[in-house]
Coordinates of N, CA, C and O in Angstrom, one line a residue:
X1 N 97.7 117.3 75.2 CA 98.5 116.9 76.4 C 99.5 115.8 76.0 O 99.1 115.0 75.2
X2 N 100.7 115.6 76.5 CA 102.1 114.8 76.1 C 101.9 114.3 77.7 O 101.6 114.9 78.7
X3 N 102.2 113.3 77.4 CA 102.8 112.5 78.9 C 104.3 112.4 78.7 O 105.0 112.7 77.7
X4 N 104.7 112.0 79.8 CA 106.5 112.2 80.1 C 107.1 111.7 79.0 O 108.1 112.4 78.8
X5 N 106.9 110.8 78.2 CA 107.1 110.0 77.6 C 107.1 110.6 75.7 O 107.7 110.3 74.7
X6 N 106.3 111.4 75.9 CA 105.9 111.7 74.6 C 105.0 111.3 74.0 O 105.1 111.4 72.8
X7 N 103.8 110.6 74.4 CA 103.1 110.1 73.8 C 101.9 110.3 73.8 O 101.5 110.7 74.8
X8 N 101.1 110.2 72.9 CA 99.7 111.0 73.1 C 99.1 110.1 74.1 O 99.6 109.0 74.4
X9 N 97.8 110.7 74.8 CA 96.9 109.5 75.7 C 96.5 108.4 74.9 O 96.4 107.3 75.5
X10 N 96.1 108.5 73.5 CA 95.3 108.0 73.1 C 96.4 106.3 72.7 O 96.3 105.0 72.7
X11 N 97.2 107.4 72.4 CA 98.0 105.8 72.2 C 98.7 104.8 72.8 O 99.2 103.8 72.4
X12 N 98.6 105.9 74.8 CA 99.1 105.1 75.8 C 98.4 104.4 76.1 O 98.8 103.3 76.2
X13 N 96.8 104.8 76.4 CA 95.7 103.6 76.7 C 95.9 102.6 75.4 O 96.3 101.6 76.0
X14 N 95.8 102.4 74.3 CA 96.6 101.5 73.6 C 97.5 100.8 73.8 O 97.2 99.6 73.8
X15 N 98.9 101.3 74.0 CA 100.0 100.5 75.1 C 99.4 99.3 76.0 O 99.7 98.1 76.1
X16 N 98.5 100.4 76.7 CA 98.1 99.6 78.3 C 97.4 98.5 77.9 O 97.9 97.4 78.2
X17 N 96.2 98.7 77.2 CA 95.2 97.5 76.9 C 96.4 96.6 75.9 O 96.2 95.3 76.0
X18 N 97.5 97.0 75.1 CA 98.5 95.8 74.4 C 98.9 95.1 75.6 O 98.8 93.8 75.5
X19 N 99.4 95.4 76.8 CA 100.4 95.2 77.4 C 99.4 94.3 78.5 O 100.0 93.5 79.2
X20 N 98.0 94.5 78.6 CA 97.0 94.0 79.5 C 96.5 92.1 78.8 O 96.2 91.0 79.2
X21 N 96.6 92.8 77.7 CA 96.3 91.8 76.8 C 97.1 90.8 76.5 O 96.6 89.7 76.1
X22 N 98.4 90.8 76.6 CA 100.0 89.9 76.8 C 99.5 89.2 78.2 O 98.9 88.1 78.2
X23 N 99.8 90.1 79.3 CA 99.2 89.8 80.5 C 98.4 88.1 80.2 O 98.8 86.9 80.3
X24 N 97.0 88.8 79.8 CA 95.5 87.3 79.6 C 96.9 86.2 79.2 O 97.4 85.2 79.7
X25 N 97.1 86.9 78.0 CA 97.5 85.5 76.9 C 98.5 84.9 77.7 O 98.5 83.7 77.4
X26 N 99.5 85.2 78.8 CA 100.3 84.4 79.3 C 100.1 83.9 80.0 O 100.8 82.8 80.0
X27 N 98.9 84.3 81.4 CA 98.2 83.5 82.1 C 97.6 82.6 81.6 O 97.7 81.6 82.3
X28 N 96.7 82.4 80.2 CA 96.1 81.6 79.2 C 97.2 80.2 79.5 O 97.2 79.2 80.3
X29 N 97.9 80.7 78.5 CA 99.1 79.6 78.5 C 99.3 78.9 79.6 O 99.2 77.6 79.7
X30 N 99.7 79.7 80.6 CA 100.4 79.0 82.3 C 99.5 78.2 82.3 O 99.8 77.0 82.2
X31 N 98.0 78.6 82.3 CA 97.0 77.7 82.8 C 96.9 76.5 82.0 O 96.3 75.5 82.5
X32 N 97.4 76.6 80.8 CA 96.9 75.5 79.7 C 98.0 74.4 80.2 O 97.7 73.3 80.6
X33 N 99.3 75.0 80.3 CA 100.3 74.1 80.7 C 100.2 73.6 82.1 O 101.1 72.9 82.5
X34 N 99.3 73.8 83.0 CA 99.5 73.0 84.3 C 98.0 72.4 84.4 O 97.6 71.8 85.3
X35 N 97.2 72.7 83.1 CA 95.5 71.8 83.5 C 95.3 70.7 83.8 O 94.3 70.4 84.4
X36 N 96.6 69.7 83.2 CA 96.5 68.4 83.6 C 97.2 68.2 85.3 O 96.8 67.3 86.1
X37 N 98.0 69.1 85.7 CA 98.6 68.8 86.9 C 97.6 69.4 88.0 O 97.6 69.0 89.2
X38 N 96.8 70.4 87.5 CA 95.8 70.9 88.7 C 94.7 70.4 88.4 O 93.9 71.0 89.0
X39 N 93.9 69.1 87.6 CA 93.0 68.3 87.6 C 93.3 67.1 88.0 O 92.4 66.3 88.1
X40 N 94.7 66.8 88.4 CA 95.0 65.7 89.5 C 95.3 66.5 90.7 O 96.3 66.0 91.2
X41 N 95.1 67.0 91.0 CA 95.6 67.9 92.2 C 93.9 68.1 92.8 O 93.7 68.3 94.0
X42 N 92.9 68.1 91.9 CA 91.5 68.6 92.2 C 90.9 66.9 92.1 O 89.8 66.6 92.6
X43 N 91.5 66.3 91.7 CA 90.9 64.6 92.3 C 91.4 64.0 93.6 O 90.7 63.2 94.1
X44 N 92.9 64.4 94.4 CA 92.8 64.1 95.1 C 92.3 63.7 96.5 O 92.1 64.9 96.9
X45 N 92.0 62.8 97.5 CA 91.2 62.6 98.6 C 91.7 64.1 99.5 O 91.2 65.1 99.9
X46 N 93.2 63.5 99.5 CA 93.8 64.7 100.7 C 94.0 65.5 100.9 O 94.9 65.9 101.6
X47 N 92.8 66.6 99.6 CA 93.5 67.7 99.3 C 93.6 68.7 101.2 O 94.5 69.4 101.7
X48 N 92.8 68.5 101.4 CA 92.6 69.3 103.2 C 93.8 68.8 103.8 O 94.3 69.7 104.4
X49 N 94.5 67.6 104.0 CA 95.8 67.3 104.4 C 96.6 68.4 105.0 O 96.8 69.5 104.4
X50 N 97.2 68.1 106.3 CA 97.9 68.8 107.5 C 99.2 69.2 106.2 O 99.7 70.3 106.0
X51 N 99.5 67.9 105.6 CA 101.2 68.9 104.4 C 100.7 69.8 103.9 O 101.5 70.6 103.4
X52 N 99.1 70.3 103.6 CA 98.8 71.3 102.8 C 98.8 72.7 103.7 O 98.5 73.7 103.1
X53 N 99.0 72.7 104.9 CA 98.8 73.9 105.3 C 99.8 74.0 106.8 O 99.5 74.7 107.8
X54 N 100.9 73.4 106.8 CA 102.1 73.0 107.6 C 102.5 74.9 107.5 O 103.1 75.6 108.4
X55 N 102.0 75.4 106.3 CA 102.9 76.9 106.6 C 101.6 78.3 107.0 O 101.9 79.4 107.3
X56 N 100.6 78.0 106.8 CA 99.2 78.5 107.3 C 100.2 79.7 108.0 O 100.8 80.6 107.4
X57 N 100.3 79.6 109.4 CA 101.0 80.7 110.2 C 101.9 82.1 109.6 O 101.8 83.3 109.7
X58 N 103.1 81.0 109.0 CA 103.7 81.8 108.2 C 103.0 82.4 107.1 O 103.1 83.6 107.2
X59 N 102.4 82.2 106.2 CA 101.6 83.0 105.2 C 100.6 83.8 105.3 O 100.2 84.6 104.4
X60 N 99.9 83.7 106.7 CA 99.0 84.6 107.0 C 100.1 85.9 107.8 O 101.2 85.8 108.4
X61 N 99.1 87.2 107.3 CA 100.2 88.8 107.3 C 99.6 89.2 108.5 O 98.4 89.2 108.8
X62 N 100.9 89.6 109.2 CA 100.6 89.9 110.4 C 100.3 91.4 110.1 O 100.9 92.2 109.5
X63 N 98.8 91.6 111.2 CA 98.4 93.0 110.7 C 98.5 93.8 112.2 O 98.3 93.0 113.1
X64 N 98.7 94.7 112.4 CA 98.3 95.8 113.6 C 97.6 96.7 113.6 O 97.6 97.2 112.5
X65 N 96.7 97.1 114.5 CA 95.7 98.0 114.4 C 96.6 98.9 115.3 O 97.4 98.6 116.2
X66 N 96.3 100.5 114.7 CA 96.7 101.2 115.3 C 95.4 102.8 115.4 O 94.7 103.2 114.5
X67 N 95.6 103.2 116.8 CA 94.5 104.3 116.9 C 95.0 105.1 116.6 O 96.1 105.1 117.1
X68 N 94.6 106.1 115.8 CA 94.8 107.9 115.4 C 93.8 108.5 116.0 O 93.2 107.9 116.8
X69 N 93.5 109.9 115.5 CA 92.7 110.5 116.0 C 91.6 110.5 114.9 O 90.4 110.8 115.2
X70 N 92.0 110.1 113.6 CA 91.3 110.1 112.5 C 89.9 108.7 112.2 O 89.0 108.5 111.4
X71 N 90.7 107.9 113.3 CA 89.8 106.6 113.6 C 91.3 105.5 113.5 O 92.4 105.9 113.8
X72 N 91.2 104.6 113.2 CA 92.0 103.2 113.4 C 92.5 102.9 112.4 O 91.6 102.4 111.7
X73 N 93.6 102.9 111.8 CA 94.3 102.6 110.9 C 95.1 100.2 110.6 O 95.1 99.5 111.6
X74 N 95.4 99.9 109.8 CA 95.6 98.6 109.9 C 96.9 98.7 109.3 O 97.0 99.1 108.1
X75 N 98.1 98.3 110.1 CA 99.7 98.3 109.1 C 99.9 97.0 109.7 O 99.4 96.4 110.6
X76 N 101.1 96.5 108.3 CA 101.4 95.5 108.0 C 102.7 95.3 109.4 O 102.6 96.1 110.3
X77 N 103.4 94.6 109.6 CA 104.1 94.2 110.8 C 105.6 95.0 110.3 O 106.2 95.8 111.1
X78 N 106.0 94.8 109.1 CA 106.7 95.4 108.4 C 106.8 96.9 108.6 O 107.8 97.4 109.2
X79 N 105.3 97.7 107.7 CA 104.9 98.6 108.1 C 104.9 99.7 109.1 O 104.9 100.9 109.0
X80 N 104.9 98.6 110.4 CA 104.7 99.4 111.2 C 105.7 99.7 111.9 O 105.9 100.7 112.6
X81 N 106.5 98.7 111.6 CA 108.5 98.3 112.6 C 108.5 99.9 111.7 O 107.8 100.8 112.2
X82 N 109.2 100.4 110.2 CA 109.2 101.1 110.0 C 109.1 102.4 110.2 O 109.8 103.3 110.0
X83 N 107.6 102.4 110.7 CA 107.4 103.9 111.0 C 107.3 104.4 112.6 O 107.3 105.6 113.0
X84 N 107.2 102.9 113.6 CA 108.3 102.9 114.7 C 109.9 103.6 114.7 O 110.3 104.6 115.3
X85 N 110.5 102.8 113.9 CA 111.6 102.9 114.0 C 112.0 104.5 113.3 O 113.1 104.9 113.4
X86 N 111.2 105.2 112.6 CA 111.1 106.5 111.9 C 110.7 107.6 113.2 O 111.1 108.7 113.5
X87 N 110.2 107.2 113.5 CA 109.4 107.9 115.5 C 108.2 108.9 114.5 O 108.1 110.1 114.4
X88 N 107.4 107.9 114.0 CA 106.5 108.7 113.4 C 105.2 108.2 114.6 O 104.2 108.9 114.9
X89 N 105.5 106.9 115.0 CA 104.2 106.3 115.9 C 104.7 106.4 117.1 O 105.8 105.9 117.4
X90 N 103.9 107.2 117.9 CA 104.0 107.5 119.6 C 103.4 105.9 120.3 O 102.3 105.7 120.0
X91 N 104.1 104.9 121.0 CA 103.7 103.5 121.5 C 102.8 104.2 122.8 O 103.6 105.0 123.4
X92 N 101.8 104.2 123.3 CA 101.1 104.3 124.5 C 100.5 102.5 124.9 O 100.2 101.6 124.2
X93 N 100.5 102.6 126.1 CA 100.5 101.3 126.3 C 98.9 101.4 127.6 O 99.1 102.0 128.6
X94 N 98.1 101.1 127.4 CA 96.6 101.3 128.0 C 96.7 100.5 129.4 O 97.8 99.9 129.6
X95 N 96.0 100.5 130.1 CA 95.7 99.9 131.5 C 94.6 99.3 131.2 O 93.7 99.9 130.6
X96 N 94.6 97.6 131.6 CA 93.5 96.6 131.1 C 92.9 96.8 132.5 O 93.3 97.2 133.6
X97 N 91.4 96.4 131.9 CA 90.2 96.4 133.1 C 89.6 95.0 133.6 O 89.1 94.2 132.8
X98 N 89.7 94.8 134.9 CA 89.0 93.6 135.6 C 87.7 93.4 134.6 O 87.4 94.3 133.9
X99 N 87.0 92.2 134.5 CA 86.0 91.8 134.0 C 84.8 92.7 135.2 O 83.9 93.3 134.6
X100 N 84.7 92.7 136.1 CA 83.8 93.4 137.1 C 84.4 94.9 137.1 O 83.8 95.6 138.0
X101 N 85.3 95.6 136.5 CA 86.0 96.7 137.3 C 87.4 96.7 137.9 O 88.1 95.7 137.7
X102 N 87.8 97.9 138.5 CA 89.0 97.5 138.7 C 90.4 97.4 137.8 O 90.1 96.7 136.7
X103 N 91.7 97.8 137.9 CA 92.9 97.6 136.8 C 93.4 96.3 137.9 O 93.4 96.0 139.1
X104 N 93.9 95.7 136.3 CA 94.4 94.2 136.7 C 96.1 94.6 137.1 O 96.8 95.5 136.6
X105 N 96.5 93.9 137.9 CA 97.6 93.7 138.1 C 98.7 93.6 137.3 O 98.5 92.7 136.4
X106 N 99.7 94.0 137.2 CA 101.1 93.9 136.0 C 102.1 93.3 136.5 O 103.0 94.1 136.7
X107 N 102.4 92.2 136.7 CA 103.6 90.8 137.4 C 104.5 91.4 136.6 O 105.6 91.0 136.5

């Protein structure tokens, strides 16, 4: 068997594990070069500090749950504008229920 490429399998997994193996060694390095700045960084008192997480909101991914018939699916906010805006997702919008019964009112 040839892959697109021409190349036998045997010597693409070769490739891969070369190319996996660059990978380590350059993370290796990054890490070597910032050990001293992330072991003052791991002595500090304030590491929990309010500057450390001022963007919390923003970095957490906004996710949406969406029902199919297949069970409940999870898309990204992104995700989902997309396949809205594609008219792949039908929006139904549910009627909320009183805590006792009853549909709540819509102001």
């Amino acid at each position: 068997i040839l892959l697109a490429s021409g190349v036998q399998p045997a010597q693409a997994a070769t490739a891969e594990e070369a190319e996996y193996n660059q990978l380590i060694d350059l993370l290796k390095a990054r890490s070597e070069e910032n050990k001293e700045a992330n072991a003052n960084y791991a002595m500090r008192a304030d590491k929990m500090s309010e500057k450390d997480f001022q963007d919390v909101k923003t970095r957490r991914p906004k996710l949406i749950i969406v029902s199919t018939s297949k069970g409940n699916k999870i898309f990204t906010k992104e995700e989902f504008n997309t396949l809205d805006c594609d008219g792949k997702i039908k929006t139904v919008y549910g009627v909320r229920q009183k805590q006792g019964g009853g549909e709540m009112k819509d102001y």
